mmCIF file of N, CA and C in Angstrom:
data_model
loop_
_atom_site.group_PDB
_atom_site.id
_atom_site.type_symbol
_atom_site.label_atom_id
_atom_site.label_comp_id
_atom_site.label_asym_id
_atom_site.label_seq_id
_atom_site.Cartn_x
_atom_site.Cartn_y
_atom_site.Cartn_z
ATOM 1 N N MET A 1 -35.026 15.247 69.516
ATOM 2 C CA MET A 1 -35.502 14.774 69.065
ATOM 3 C C MET A 1 -35.582 13.367 69.160
ATOM 4 N N ALA A 2 -37.042 12.768 68.948
ATOM 5 C CA ALA A 2 -37.172 11.220 69.543
ATOM 6 C C ALA A 2 -36.876 10.286 67.729
ATOM 7 N N LEU A 3 -36.407 9.056 68.635
ATOM 8 C CA LEU A 3 -36.144 7.465 67.457
ATOM 9 C C LEU A 3 -37.358 7.893 66.290
ATOM 10 N N PRO A 4 -37.586 7.406 65.974
ATOM 11 C CA PRO A 4 -38.852 6.453 64.741
ATOM 12 C C PRO A 4 -39.442 5.717 65.500
ATOM 13 N N PRO A 5 -40.480 5.186 65.663
ATOM 14 C CA PRO A 5 -41.517 3.632 66.395
ATOM 15 C C PRO A 5 -40.647 3.056 66.480
ATOM 16 N N ASN A 6 -40.845 2.676 67.775
ATOM 17 C CA ASN A 6 -40.699 1.066 67.239
ATOM 18 C C ASN A 6 -38.716 0.772 67.558
ATOM 19 N N MET A 7 -37.903 1.736 67.254
ATOM 20 C CA MET A 7 -36.646 1.378 66.912
ATOM 21 C C MET A 7 -36.170 2.186 68.839
ATOM 22 N N GLN A 8 -34.805 0.869 68.324
ATOM 23 C CA GLN A 8 -33.653 1.602 69.780
ATOM 24 C C GLN A 8 -32.829 2.401 69.031
ATOM 25 N N PRO A 9 -32.181 3.023 70.572
ATOM 26 C CA PRO A 9 -30.714 4.067 69.510
ATOM 27 C C PRO A 9 -30.087 3.692 68.539
ATOM 28 N N ASP A 10 -29.555 2.250 68.925
ATOM 29 C CA ASP A 10 -28.705 2.104 67.961
ATOM 30 C C ASP A 10 -28.843 0.985 66.511
ATOM 31 N N ASP A 11 -30.323 1.343 66.504
ATOM 32 C CA ASP A 11 -30.609 -0.057 65.788
ATOM 33 C C ASP A 11 -30.642 0.923 63.805
ATOM 34 N N LYS A 12 -30.573 0.093 63.352
ATOM 35 C CA LYS A 12 -30.171 0.213 61.901
ATOM 36 C C LYS A 12 -31.344 -0.430 61.040
ATOM 37 N N VAL A 13 -31.998 0.092 60.470
ATOM 38 C CA VAL A 13 -33.323 -0.609 59.744
ATOM 39 C C VAL A 13 -33.872 -0.193 57.794
ATOM 40 N N VAL A 14 -33.762 -1.639 57.928
ATOM 41 C CA VAL A 14 -34.045 -1.658 56.102
ATOM 42 C C VAL A 14 -35.662 -1.623 55.897
ATOM 43 N N LEU A 15 -36.531 -0.777 56.066
ATOM 44 C CA LEU A 15 -38.152 -0.902 55.535
ATOM 45 C C LEU A 15 -37.864 -1.149 53.943
ATOM 46 N N PHE A 16 -38.513 -2.638 53.627
ATOM 47 C CA PHE A 16 -38.749 -3.028 52.444
ATOM 48 C C PHE A 16 -40.269 -3.671 52.026
ATOM 49 N N ASP A 17 -40.355 -3.347 50.656
ATOM 50 C CA ASP A 17 -41.812 -4.201 50.181
ATOM 51 C C ASP A 17 -41.733 -5.553 50.416
ATOM 52 N N GLY A 18 -42.319 -5.980 51.110
ATOM 53 C CA GLY A 18 -42.854 -7.239 51.230
ATOM 54 C C GLY A 18 -43.773 -8.291 50.134
ATOM 55 N N THR A 19 -44.090 -7.045 49.329
ATOM 56 C CA THR A 19 -44.842 -7.661 48.788
ATOM 57 C C THR A 19 -44.195 -7.881 47.364
ATOM 58 N N CYS A 20 -42.768 -7.901 47.252
ATOM 59 C CA CYS A 20 -41.780 -7.334 45.847
ATOM 60 C C CYS A 20 -40.959 -8.216 46.048
ATOM 61 N N ARG A 21 -40.790 -9.033 44.773
ATOM 62 C CA ARG A 21 -39.800 -10.205 44.868
ATOM 63 C C ARG A 21 -38.412 -9.795 45.055
ATOM 64 N N LEU A 22 -38.460 -8.704 44.256
ATOM 65 C CA LEU A 22 -36.873 -8.420 44.087
ATOM 66 C C LEU A 22 -36.569 -7.792 45.648
ATOM 67 N N CYS A 23 -37.433 -6.829 46.641
ATOM 68 C CA CYS A 23 -37.384 -6.742 47.272
ATOM 69 C C CYS A 23 -37.262 -7.873 48.740
ATOM 70 N N ASN A 24 -37.720 -8.844 48.484
ATOM 71 C CA ASN A 24 -37.688 -9.698 49.261
ATOM 72 C C ASN A 24 -35.920 -10.941 48.871
ATOM 73 N N GLY A 25 -36.061 -10.333 47.771
ATOM 74 C CA GLY A 25 -34.265 -11.118 47.596
ATOM 75 C C GLY A 25 -33.628 -10.565 48.121
ATOM 76 N N TRP A 26 -33.824 -9.268 48.403
ATOM 77 C CA TRP A 26 -32.666 -8.114 48.679
ATOM 78 C C TRP A 26 -32.673 -8.481 50.743
ATOM 79 N N SER A 27 -33.935 -8.719 51.196
ATOM 80 C CA SER A 27 -33.903 -9.087 52.211
ATOM 81 C C SER A 27 -33.276 -10.197 52.483
ATOM 82 N N ARG A 28 -33.680 -11.234 51.591
ATOM 83 C CA ARG A 28 -32.624 -12.348 52.205
ATOM 84 C C ARG A 28 -31.186 -12.643 52.015
ATOM 85 N N PHE A 29 -30.783 -11.136 50.974
ATOM 86 C CA PHE A 29 -29.054 -11.287 50.677
ATOM 87 C C PHE A 29 -28.981 -10.084 51.903
ATOM 88 N N LEU A 30 -29.531 -9.704 52.411
ATOM 89 C CA LEU A 30 -29.112 -9.176 53.791
ATOM 90 C C LEU A 30 -28.937 -10.019 54.730
ATOM 91 N N LEU A 31 -29.853 -10.899 54.796
ATOM 92 C CA LEU A 31 -29.881 -12.057 56.449
ATOM 93 C C LEU A 31 -28.544 -12.763 56.121
ATOM 94 N N ARG A 32 -28.430 -12.828 54.635
ATOM 95 C CA ARG A 32 -27.380 -13.738 54.606
ATOM 96 C C ARG A 32 -25.982 -13.388 54.259
ATOM 97 N N TYR A 33 -25.911 -12.027 54.092
ATOM 98 C CA TYR A 33 -24.517 -11.453 53.670
ATOM 99 C C TYR A 33 -24.293 -10.907 54.627
ATOM 100 N N ASP A 34 -25.034 -10.096 55.900
ATOM 101 C CA ASP A 34 -25.101 -9.259 56.777
ATOM 102 C C ASP A 34 -24.681 -10.090 58.408
ATOM 103 N N ARG A 35 -23.554 -10.728 57.922
ATOM 104 C CA ARG A 35 -23.256 -11.160 59.346
ATOM 105 C C ARG A 35 -22.889 -10.983 60.856
ATOM 106 N N GLU A 36 -22.130 -9.798 60.729
ATOM 107 C CA GLU A 36 -22.557 -8.893 61.949
ATOM 108 C C GLU A 36 -23.830 -8.422 62.476
ATOM 109 N N ARG A 37 -24.662 -8.651 61.606
ATOM 110 C CA ARG A 37 -26.057 -7.923 62.085
ATOM 111 C C ARG A 37 -26.309 -6.952 62.703
ATOM 112 N N ARG A 38 -25.874 -5.957 61.554
ATOM 113 C CA ARG A 38 -25.769 -4.598 61.952
ATOM 114 C C ARG A 38 -27.195 -4.044 61.087
ATOM 115 N N VAL A 39 -27.707 -4.904 60.440
ATOM 116 C CA VAL A 39 -29.060 -4.050 60.083
ATOM 117 C C VAL A 39 -30.115 -4.949 60.519
ATOM 118 N N LYS A 40 -31.454 -4.319 60.758
ATOM 119 C CA LYS A 40 -32.682 -5.333 61.059
ATOM 120 C C LYS A 40 -33.633 -4.802 59.691
ATOM 121 N N LEU A 41 -34.407 -5.648 59.516
ATOM 122 C CA LEU A 41 -35.151 -5.770 58.104
ATOM 123 C C LEU A 41 -36.708 -5.505 58.865
ATOM 124 N N CYS A 42 -37.462 -4.804 57.958
ATOM 125 C CA CYS A 42 -38.853 -4.502 58.002
ATOM 126 C C CYS A 42 -39.630 -4.221 57.518
ATOM 127 N N SER A 43 -40.565 -4.589 56.961
ATOM 128 C CA SER A 43 -41.847 -4.563 55.343
ATOM 129 C C SER A 43 -42.110 -3.271 55.949
ATOM 130 N N VAL A 44 -42.794 -2.834 55.052
ATOM 131 C CA VAL A 44 -43.611 -1.174 54.385
ATOM 132 C C VAL A 44 -45.206 -1.904 55.334
ATOM 133 N N GLN A 45 -45.395 -2.952 54.943
ATOM 134 C CA GLN A 45 -46.750 -3.108 55.051
ATOM 135 C C GLN A 45 -47.124 -3.533 56.832
ATOM 136 N N SER A 46 -45.857 -3.654 57.669
ATOM 137 C CA SER A 46 -46.274 -3.824 58.551
ATOM 138 C C SER A 46 -46.711 -3.270 59.746
ATOM 139 N N ALA A 47 -47.265 -3.139 60.601
ATOM 140 C CA ALA A 47 -47.166 -1.809 61.758
ATOM 141 C C ALA A 47 -45.982 -1.066 62.197
ATOM 142 N N GLU A 48 -45.056 -0.986 62.366
ATOM 143 C CA GLU A 48 -44.073 -1.026 62.276
ATOM 144 C C GLU A 48 -43.502 -0.259 61.317
ATOM 145 N N GLY A 49 -43.140 -0.638 60.131
ATOM 146 C CA GLY A 49 -43.028 -0.191 58.761
ATOM 147 C C GLY A 49 -44.328 1.061 58.319
ATOM 148 N N GLN A 50 -45.574 0.862 59.494
ATOM 149 C CA GLN A 50 -46.185 2.047 58.798
ATOM 150 C C GLN A 50 -45.820 3.213 59.556
ATOM 151 N N ALA A 51 -45.678 2.675 61.083
ATOM 152 C CA ALA A 51 -45.594 4.149 61.784
ATOM 153 C C ALA A 51 -44.783 4.220 61.114
ATOM 154 N N ILE A 52 -43.208 3.861 61.100
ATOM 155 C CA ILE A 52 -41.581 4.471 60.775
ATOM 156 C C ILE A 52 -41.834 5.575 59.467
ATOM 157 N N LEU A 53 -42.634 4.880 58.213
ATOM 158 C CA LEU A 53 -43.047 6.076 57.243
ATOM 159 C C LEU A 53 -43.496 7.101 57.620
ATOM 160 N N ASP A 54 -44.744 6.994 58.482
ATOM 161 C CA ASP A 54 -45.510 7.817 59.121
ATOM 162 C C ASP A 54 -44.644 8.991 59.728
ATOM 163 N N TRP A 55 -43.989 8.591 60.716
ATOM 164 C CA TRP A 55 -42.796 9.289 61.078
ATOM 165 C C TRP A 55 -41.930 10.439 60.416
ATOM 166 N N PHE A 56 -41.274 9.896 59.501
ATOM 167 C CA PHE A 56 -40.872 10.369 58.525
ATOM 168 C C PHE A 56 -41.515 11.443 57.559
ATOM 169 N N GLY A 57 -42.981 11.190 57.138
ATOM 170 C CA GLY A 57 -43.789 12.027 56.415
ATOM 171 C C GLY A 57 -43.738 10.863 55.331
ATOM 172 N N LEU A 58 -43.675 9.756 54.821
ATOM 173 C CA LEU A 58 -43.642 9.656 53.367
ATOM 174 C C LEU A 58 -45.071 8.758 53.318
ATOM 175 N N PRO A 59 -45.331 8.594 52.115
ATOM 176 C CA PRO A 59 -46.965 7.603 51.838
ATOM 177 C C PRO A 59 -46.620 5.991 52.579
ATOM 178 N N THR A 60 -48.322 6.485 53.193
ATOM 179 C CA THR A 60 -48.025 4.647 53.704
ATOM 180 C C THR A 60 -48.603 4.018 52.593
ATOM 181 N N GLY A 61 -49.733 4.295 51.664
ATOM 182 C CA GLY A 61 -50.240 3.128 51.009
ATOM 183 C C GLY A 61 -49.393 2.757 49.563
ATOM 184 N N TYR A 62 -48.927 3.388 49.533
ATOM 185 C CA TYR A 62 -47.748 2.774 48.514
ATOM 186 C C TYR A 62 -46.061 3.639 48.276
ATOM 187 N N PHE A 63 -45.476 2.614 48.375
ATOM 188 C CA PHE A 63 -43.953 3.077 48.554
ATOM 189 C C PHE A 63 -43.181 2.006 47.612
ATOM 190 N N ASP A 64 -41.912 3.294 47.015
ATOM 191 C CA ASP A 64 -41.456 2.541 45.500
ATOM 192 C C ASP A 64 -40.264 3.066 45.365
ATOM 193 N N THR A 65 -40.012 2.834 47.226
ATOM 194 C CA THR A 65 -38.178 2.818 47.103
ATOM 195 C C THR A 65 -37.994 1.659 48.533
ATOM 196 N N MET A 66 -36.624 2.081 48.761
ATOM 197 C CA MET A 66 -36.175 1.432 50.143
ATOM 198 C C MET A 66 -36.304 2.521 51.103
ATOM 199 N N LEU A 67 -36.181 2.373 52.278
ATOM 200 C CA LEU A 67 -35.798 3.612 53.249
ATOM 201 C C LEU A 67 -35.071 3.191 53.840
ATOM 202 N N TYR A 68 -34.079 3.316 54.400
ATOM 203 C CA TYR A 68 -33.064 2.670 55.481
ATOM 204 C C TYR A 68 -32.997 4.213 57.294
ATOM 205 N N VAL A 69 -32.565 3.386 57.808
ATOM 206 C CA VAL A 69 -33.196 3.874 58.608
ATOM 207 C C VAL A 69 -32.292 3.942 59.795
ATOM 208 N N ASP A 70 -31.136 5.018 60.069
ATOM 209 C CA ASP A 70 -29.829 4.978 60.944
ATOM 210 C C ASP A 70 -30.560 5.830 62.649
ATOM 211 N N GLY A 71 -30.757 5.387 63.146
ATOM 212 C CA GLY A 71 -31.274 6.799 63.963
ATOM 213 C C GLY A 71 -32.295 7.169 63.906
ATOM 214 N N ARG A 72 -32.016 8.916 63.830
ATOM 215 C CA ARG A 72 -33.175 10.076 63.449
ATOM 216 C C ARG A 72 -32.992 10.085 61.773
ATOM 217 N N GLU A 73 -31.840 9.313 61.333
ATOM 218 C CA GLU A 73 -31.764 9.728 60.040
ATOM 219 C C GLU A 73 -32.965 8.775 58.953
ATOM 220 N N GLY A 74 -33.102 9.180 57.506
ATOM 221 C CA GLY A 74 -33.833 8.305 56.674
ATOM 222 C C GLY A 74 -33.194 8.417 55.812
ATOM 223 N N PHE A 75 -32.350 7.659 55.040
ATOM 224 C CA PHE A 75 -32.150 7.293 53.585
ATOM 225 C C PHE A 75 -33.058 7.006 52.481
ATOM 226 N N GLU A 76 -33.267 7.585 51.013
ATOM 227 C CA GLU A 76 -34.140 6.572 50.384
ATOM 228 C C GLU A 76 -33.470 6.008 49.055
ATOM 229 N N ARG A 77 -33.587 5.587 47.810
ATOM 230 C CA ARG A 77 -32.937 5.038 46.532
ATOM 231 C C ARG A 77 -31.527 4.732 46.922
ATOM 232 N N SER A 78 -30.715 5.478 46.175
ATOM 233 C CA SER A 78 -29.309 4.841 45.906
ATOM 234 C C SER A 78 -29.035 5.124 47.118
ATOM 235 N N ASP A 79 -29.011 6.096 47.593
ATOM 236 C CA ASP A 79 -28.197 6.663 48.904
ATOM 237 C C ASP A 79 -28.396 5.248 49.959
ATOM 238 N N ALA A 80 -29.741 5.126 50.064
ATOM 239 C CA ALA A 80 -30.256 3.811 51.154
ATOM 240 C C ALA A 80 -28.936 2.341 50.761
ATOM 241 N N PHE A 81 -29.338 2.173 49.412
ATOM 242 C CA PHE A 81 -28.556 1.228 49.073
ATOM 243 C C PHE A 81 -27.348 1.426 49.494
ATOM 244 N N LEU A 82 -26.891 1.986 48.994
ATOM 245 C CA LEU A 82 -25.255 2.018 49.320
ATOM 246 C C LEU A 82 -24.821 2.251 50.510
ATOM 247 N N ARG A 83 -25.622 2.659 51.245
ATOM 248 C CA ARG A 83 -25.537 3.011 52.781
ATOM 249 C C ARG A 83 -25.397 1.496 53.542
ATOM 250 N N VAL A 84 -26.146 0.500 53.033
ATOM 251 C CA VAL A 84 -26.396 -0.491 53.639
ATOM 252 C C VAL A 84 -25.356 -1.322 52.787
ATOM 253 N N ILE A 85 -24.717 -1.433 51.897
ATOM 254 C CA ILE A 85 -24.201 -2.230 50.866
ATOM 255 C C ILE A 85 -23.082 -2.353 51.603
ATOM 256 N N GLY A 86 -22.482 -0.734 52.141
ATOM 257 C CA GLY A 86 -21.470 -0.199 52.807
ATOM 258 C C GLY A 86 -20.814 -0.824 54.101
ATOM 259 N N GLN A 87 -22.079 -1.576 54.423
ATOM 260 C CA GLN A 87 -21.783 -2.090 56.185
ATOM 261 C C GLN A 87 -21.121 -3.983 55.895
ATOM 262 N N LEU A 88 -21.362 -4.665 54.637
ATOM 263 C CA LEU A 88 -20.995 -5.376 54.199
ATOM 264 C C LEU A 88 -19.333 -5.720 53.901
ATOM 265 N N PRO A 89 -19.589 -7.264 54.217
ATOM 266 C CA PRO A 89 -18.303 -7.743 54.159
ATOM 267 C C PRO A 89 -17.631 -7.683 52.705
ATOM 268 N N ALA A 90 -16.482 -7.354 52.337
ATOM 269 C CA ALA A 90 -15.766 -7.358 50.601
ATOM 270 C C ALA A 90 -16.716 -8.320 50.101
ATOM 271 N N PRO A 91 -16.437 -9.233 49.021
ATOM 272 C CA PRO A 91 -16.695 -7.692 47.949
ATOM 273 C C PRO A 91 -17.757 -6.864 48.071
ATOM 274 N N TRP A 92 -19.277 -7.452 48.542
ATOM 275 C CA TRP A 92 -19.880 -6.700 48.117
ATOM 276 C C TRP A 92 -19.959 -4.886 48.652
ATOM 277 N N ASN A 93 -19.049 -4.624 49.981
ATOM 278 C CA ASN A 93 -19.011 -3.558 50.187
ATOM 279 C C ASN A 93 -18.097 -3.123 49.208
ATOM 280 N N TRP A 94 -17.702 -3.368 47.899
ATOM 281 C CA TRP A 94 -16.648 -2.527 47.100
ATOM 282 C C TRP A 94 -17.883 -2.114 46.179
ATOM 283 N N LEU A 95 -19.401 -1.788 46.714
ATOM 284 C CA LEU A 95 -20.041 -1.055 45.484
ATOM 285 C C LEU A 95 -20.355 -0.029 45.947
ATOM 286 N N ARG A 96 -19.236 0.418 47.342
ATOM 287 C CA ARG A 96 -19.270 2.039 46.993
ATOM 288 C C ARG A 96 -18.690 2.834 46.959
ATOM 289 N N VAL A 97 -18.216 2.029 46.040
ATOM 290 C CA VAL A 97 -17.816 3.162 44.475
ATOM 291 C C VAL A 97 -18.531 3.730 44.164
ATOM 292 N N LEU A 98 -19.922 3.673 44.199
ATOM 293 C CA LEU A 98 -20.822 4.379 43.394
ATOM 294 C C LEU A 98 -21.524 5.417 43.664
ATOM 295 N N TRP A 99 -20.768 5.559 44.816
ATOM 296 C CA TRP A 99 -20.601 6.862 45.822
ATOM 297 C C TRP A 99 -20.288 8.155 44.256
ATOM 298 N N LEU A 100 -19.273 7.667 43.783
ATOM 299 C CA LEU A 100 -18.464 8.319 42.541
ATOM 300 C C LEU A 100 -19.812 8.635 41.344
ATOM 301 N N VAL A 101 -20.744 8.015 41.789
ATOM 302 C CA VAL A 101 -21.748 8.592 40.287
ATOM 303 C C VAL A 101 -22.604 9.961 41.188
ATOM 304 N N PRO A 102 -23.224 11.020 40.346
ATOM 305 C CA PRO A 102 -23.557 11.719 40.420
ATOM 306 C C PRO A 102 -24.595 11.338 41.197
ATOM 307 N N ARG A 103 -25.579 11.546 42.193
ATOM 308 C CA ARG A 103 -26.752 11.125 42.934
ATOM 309 C C ARG A 103 -28.347 11.243 41.523
ATOM 310 N N PRO A 104 -28.348 12.460 41.150
ATOM 311 C CA PRO A 104 -29.162 12.143 40.123
ATOM 312 C C PRO A 104 -29.261 11.416 39.093
ATOM 313 N N LEU A 105 -28.049 10.673 38.568
ATOM 314 C CA LEU A 105 -27.991 9.314 37.855
ATOM 315 C C LEU A 105 -27.821 8.295 38.782
ATOM 316 N N ARG A 106 -27.871 7.920 39.501
ATOM 317 C CA ARG A 106 -27.931 6.793 40.577
ATOM 318 C C ARG A 106 -29.370 6.976 40.861
ATOM 319 N N ASP A 107 -29.563 7.821 41.228
ATOM 320 C CA ASP A 107 -31.604 7.832 41.971
ATOM 321 C C ASP A 107 -32.335 7.822 40.525
ATOM 322 N N TRP A 108 -31.504 8.061 39.585
ATOM 323 C CA TRP A 108 -32.726 7.870 37.615
ATOM 324 C C TRP A 108 -32.398 6.342 37.552
ATOM 325 N N PHE A 109 -31.848 5.732 37.745
ATOM 326 C CA PHE A 109 -31.344 4.399 37.812
ATOM 327 C C PHE A 109 -32.211 3.600 38.635
ATOM 328 N N TYR A 110 -32.249 3.998 40.054
ATOM 329 C CA TYR A 110 -32.978 2.936 40.701
ATOM 330 C C TYR A 110 -34.139 3.292 40.910
ATOM 331 N N ASP A 111 -35.115 4.376 40.383
ATOM 332 C CA ASP A 111 -35.910 4.565 40.191
ATOM 333 C C ASP A 111 -36.719 3.898 38.603
ATOM 334 N N ARG A 112 -35.863 3.395 37.607
ATOM 335 C CA ARG A 112 -36.368 2.909 37.095
ATOM 336 C C ARG A 112 -36.428 1.200 37.662
ATOM 337 N N VAL A 113 -35.942 0.899 38.201
ATOM 338 C CA VAL A 113 -36.178 -0.251 38.324
ATOM 339 C C VAL A 113 -37.019 -0.351 39.713
ATOM 340 N N ALA A 114 -36.988 0.595 40.360
ATOM 341 C CA ALA A 114 -38.023 0.588 41.405
ATOM 342 C C ALA A 114 -39.965 1.029 40.795
ATOM 343 N N LEU A 115 -39.577 1.428 40.034
ATOM 344 C CA LEU A 115 -41.261 1.865 39.217
ATOM 345 C C LEU A 115 -41.174 0.508 38.388
ATOM 346 N N ASN A 116 -40.864 -0.237 37.818
ATOM 347 C CA ASN A 116 -41.275 -1.312 37.002
ATOM 348 C C ASN A 116 -40.704 -2.921 37.812
ATOM 349 N N ARG A 117 -40.542 -2.205 39.447
ATOM 350 C CA ARG A 117 -40.269 -4.476 39.627
ATOM 351 C C ARG A 117 -41.119 -5.336 39.787
ATOM 352 N N TYR A 118 -42.092 -4.701 39.772
ATOM 353 C CA TYR A 118 -43.385 -5.638 39.637
ATOM 354 C C TYR A 118 -43.732 -6.364 38.483
ATOM 355 N N ARG A 119 -43.249 -5.186 37.437
ATOM 356 C CA ARG A 119 -43.353 -5.978 36.002
ATOM 357 C C ARG A 119 -41.997 -6.564 35.728
ATOM 358 N N LEU A 120 -40.895 -6.470 36.309
ATOM 359 C CA LEU A 120 -39.452 -7.457 35.968
ATOM 360 C C LEU A 120 -39.401 -8.650 36.863
ATOM 361 N N PHE A 121 -40.012 -8.000 38.028
ATOM 362 C CA PHE A 121 -39.511 -9.153 39.558
ATOM 363 C C PHE A 121 -41.000 -10.151 39.840
ATOM 364 N N GLY A 122 -41.705 -9.777 39.368
ATOM 365 C CA GLY A 122 -43.072 -10.228 40.176
ATOM 366 C C GLY A 122 -43.601 -9.951 41.544
ATOM 367 N N ARG A 123 -44.549 -10.402 41.981
ATOM 368 C CA ARG A 123 -45.182 -10.059 43.478
ATOM 369 C C ARG A 123 -45.143 -11.694 44.193
ATOM 370 N N GLU A 124 -45.034 -11.457 45.648
ATOM 371 C CA GLU A 124 -45.028 -12.283 46.168
ATOM 372 C C GLU A 124 -46.753 -12.348 46.767
ATOM 373 N N ASP A 125 -47.289 -13.279 47.538
ATOM 374 C CA ASP A 125 -48.299 -13.461 47.564
ATOM 375 C C ASP A 125 -48.643 -12.948 49.349
ATOM 376 N N ILE A 126 -47.734 -13.188 49.899
ATOM 377 C CA ILE A 126 -47.370 -12.829 50.849
ATOM 378 C C ILE A 126 -46.074 -12.248 52.244
ATOM 379 N N CYS A 127 -45.887 -11.822 52.566
ATOM 380 C CA CYS A 127 -44.498 -11.213 53.207
ATOM 381 C C CYS A 127 -43.557 -12.203 53.477
ATOM 382 N N LEU A 128 -42.554 -11.821 53.195
ATOM 383 C CA LEU A 128 -41.250 -12.755 54.031
ATOM 384 C C LEU A 128 -41.400 -12.902 55.481
ATOM 385 N N VAL A 129 -41.615 -13.970 55.781
ATOM 386 C CA VAL A 129 -41.574 -14.423 57.766
ATOM 387 C C VAL A 129 -40.568 -14.902 57.730
ATOM 388 N N PRO A 130 -40.275 -14.403 58.869
ATOM 389 C CA PRO A 130 -38.721 -14.606 59.644
ATOM 390 C C PRO A 130 -38.697 -16.017 60.001
ATOM 391 N N SER A 131 -37.894 -16.833 59.473
ATOM 392 C CA SER A 131 -38.101 -18.119 60.485
ATOM 393 C C SER A 131 -37.504 -18.427 61.815
ATOM 394 N N PRO A 132 -37.632 -18.890 62.827
ATOM 395 C CA PRO A 132 -36.674 -18.839 64.015
ATOM 396 C C PRO A 132 -35.395 -18.219 64.294
ATOM 397 N N GLN A 133 -34.491 -18.563 63.195
ATOM 398 C CA GLN A 133 -33.026 -18.314 63.394
ATOM 399 C C GLN A 133 -33.125 -16.745 62.958
ATOM 400 N N TYR A 134 -33.470 -16.248 62.192
ATOM 401 C CA TYR A 134 -34.008 -14.541 61.835
ATOM 402 C C TYR A 134 -34.600 -13.958 62.393
ATOM 403 N N ARG A 135 -35.501 -14.353 63.329
ATOM 404 C CA ARG A 135 -36.669 -13.360 64.347
ATOM 405 C C ARG A 135 -36.086 -12.504 64.799
ATOM 406 N N GLY A 136 -34.703 -12.853 65.232
ATOM 407 C CA GLY A 136 -34.266 -11.306 65.555
ATOM 408 C C GLY A 136 -33.558 -9.966 65.049
ATOM 409 N N ARG A 137 -33.872 -10.752 63.365
ATOM 410 C CA ARG A 137 -33.159 -9.615 62.765
ATOM 411 C C ARG A 137 -34.407 -8.941 61.962
ATOM 412 N N PHE A 138 -35.659 -8.939 62.586
ATOM 413 C CA PHE A 138 -36.811 -8.022 62.154
ATOM 414 C C PHE A 138 -37.550 -7.170 63.522
ATOM 415 N N LEU A 139 -37.580 -6.337 62.448
ATOM 416 C CA LEU A 139 -37.507 -5.073 63.759
ATOM 417 C C LEU A 139 -39.278 -5.330 64.402
ATOM 418 N N GLY A 140 -39.580 -5.660 65.447
ATOM 419 C CA GLY A 140 -40.962 -6.061 66.284
ATOM 420 C C GLY A 140 -40.696 -7.300 66.634
ATOM 421 N N ASN A 141 -39.479 -8.249 65.879
ATOM 422 C CA ASN A 141 -39.698 -9.450 66.526
ATOM 423 C C ASN A 141 -38.422 -10.012 67.359
ATOM 424 N N ASP A 142 -37.807 -9.221 68.163
ATOM 425 C CA ASP A 142 -36.677 -9.282 69.282
ATOM 426 C C ASP A 142 -37.038 -10.291 70.198
#
């Protein structure tokens, strides 16, 4: 089976809504605390993001969750969050304890935030543009 478009075999990619302030804050958080550079970022609005969403059969016009792609597998909602946060250094990776919460309950909470993210946190006029120091951290900017 082939890899998602624009990805290399070892890539781990977080797709995020580039116009969402919460999502952009999450991306900046990952840039700061993922010191091992384990994950790359990709906005769902980018050509790369659209191709990956299409590859997984997900909607490309409106996307209301984060997608974490590890090789050929895609994870959404709370599973995506926990897989990403588990790769960060302490104390952030301690949040992995949330795996103990049943997925339906985790996803219910995740959905409440995701569906109201624009109302709660607002929108950005433009997508997060990587500064030169972070260009290799974004898919398509290697």
